[in-house]
Amino acid sequence: MHRATKLSVIAALVAVCAVSALVQHRLERRRQSVRPSELYDVVWKQIRAIRAGDAASAYRQVSTSFQEKFRIETFADLARTEVPGLLRAERVEFGAVRFDGARALVPVYFFMPEGDVVPCVYSLINEDNAWKIDGARVLRRWPAGRRLGGMRA
């Protein structure tokens, strides 16, 4: 391999590394500028809209990729059939936000009238400088009386 070719390859690798470092730095800066309350508000708007029977407002909180997978009619059916149990929650609390690449993961805890807790993880992405829900996963219900862990003060 000629010296010029070797130098070109090395220069290209350095450029790729520099661009990667710049992108990572910008992602980190964006993460630091995101207040958790911004993300909580998006989830809370959807919960309130579904509770009010306003599927159109709830649908506006989801990402474009989610909308490509589910039309509003399908979304409204899911909200009517799959979510009502969670909407009976007496209290809703949010956990610590985690970032996974360009996604933000928001734990949400639904405290049910019978004392059970239903944990759920919402995945949000930033589209056009606005956070949107890209999915939600309901986790296994914690039965009433089960100690949640951590310290109590």
C-alpha positions in Angstrom: 0.0 0.0 0.0 1.3 3.4 -0.9 2.1 6.0 1.7 -0.6 8.4 0.3 -3.2 5.7 0.5 -2.3 4.9 4.1 -2.5 8.5 5.0 -5.9 8.8 3.3 -7.2 5.9 5.3 -5.9 7.2 8.6 -7.4 10.7 7.8 -10.7 9.1 7.0 -10.7 7.2 10.3 -9.8 10.3 12.2 -12.7 12.2 10.5 -15.2 9.4 11.3 -14.1 9.4 15.0 -14.3 13.2 15.2 -17.9 13.2 13.7 -18.9 10.4 16.0 -17.5 12.3 19.1 -19.4 15.5 18.0 -22.7 13.6 17.6 -22.3 12.0 20.9 -21.5 15.3 22.5 -24.6 16.9 21.0 -26.8 14.0 22.2 -25.4 14.3 25.7 -26.0 18.1 25.7 -29.6 17.5 24.6 -30.1 14.9 27.3 -28.8 17.3 30.0 -31.2 20.0 28.7 -34.3 17.8 28.9 -36.2 18.3 32.1 -38.0 15.1 33.2 -41.1 17.1 33.6 -41.2 17.6 29.8 -41.4 13.9 29.3 -43.9 13.4 32.2 -46.2 16.0 30.7 -46.4 14.1 27.4 -47.4 10.9 29.1 -49.7 12.7 31.5 -51.5 14.5 28.5 -52.1 11.1 26.9 -53.4 9.6 30.2 -55.8 12.6 30.7 -57.0 12.5 27.1 -57.8 8.7 27.3 -59.6 9.2 30.6 -61.7 11.9 29.0 -62.5 9.6 26.0 -60.6 12.0 23.7 -58.7 9.5 21.4 -57.7 12.2 18.9 -55.8 14.2 21.6 -54.2 11.0 23.0 -53.2 10.1 19.4 -51.4 13.4 19.0 -49.0 12.4 21.7 -47.7 9.4 19.8 -44.8 9.4 17.3 -45.0 9.3 13.6 -43.7 5.7 13.5 -46.4 4.7 15.9 -49.0 6.4 13.8 -47.7 4.5 10.7 -48.2 1.2 12.6 -51.6 2.0 14.1 -54.3 4.1 12.5 -56.4 6.3 14.9 -59.3 3.9 14.8 -57.1 1.0 16.0 -55.5 3.2 18.6 -59.0 4.3 19.9 -60.1 0.6 20.1 -56.9 -0.2 22.1 -57.6 2.7 24.4 -61.1 1.5 24.9 -60.3 -2.2 25.4 -56.8 -2.5 26.8 -56.2 0.6 28.9 -59.4 1.1 31.0 -58.0 -1.0 33.9 -55.0 1.4 34.2 -57.2 4.4 34.0 -58.9 3.4 37.2 -55.7 4.2 39.0 -56.1 6.4 42.0 -52.6 7.7 41.7 -50.0 7.9 38.9 -46.3 8.4 39.7 -43.3 8.7 37.5 -39.8 7.2 38.0 -36.4 8.4 37.0 -35.9 9.0 33.3 -33.3 6.9 31.5 -31.9 7.6 28.1 -31.1 4.9 25.6 -29.6 6.5 22.5 -32.1 8.9 21.1 -34.9 7.4 23.2 -36.1 8.4 26.7 -37.5 5.6 28.9 -40.0 6.8 31.5 -41.2 4.4 34.2 -44.8 5.1 35.2 -46.5 3.5 38.2 -50.3 3.2 38.3 -51.6 2.7 41.9 -54.9 0.8 41.7 -57.8 1.1 44.1 -57.3 -2.4 45.4 -53.7 -1.6 46.4 -51.9 -3.2 43.4 -49.3 -1.3 41.5 -49.0 -1.6 37.7 -45.6 -0.5 36.4 -45.3 0.5 32.8 -42.4 1.8 30.8 -43.1 4.5 28.2 -40.6 5.0 25.3 -40.4 8.5 24.0 -38.5 9.9 21.0 -37.9 13.5 20.0 -39.5 14.5 16.7 -39.2 18.0 15.4 -38.1 19.3 18.8 -41.1 17.7 20.5 -41.2 14.5 22.6 -43.6 11.8 21.4 -44.6 8.5 22.8 -43.2 5.7 20.6 -44.5 2.8 22.7 -45.5 1.6 26.2 -44.9 -1.7 27.8 -47.0 -2.8 30.8 -45.0 -4.9 33.3 -46.1 -7.5 35.7 -48.5 -6.2 38.4 -47.2 -5.8 41.9 -49.8 -7.2 44.3 -51.2 -5.1 47.2 -49.0 -5.2 50.3 -45.9 -6.1 48.4 -43.0 -4.0 49.6 -41.7 -1.9 46.8 -38.1 -1.8 48.0 -35.9 1.2 48.6 -35.8 3.2 51.8 -38.8 4.9 53.4 -38.3 8.0 55.4 
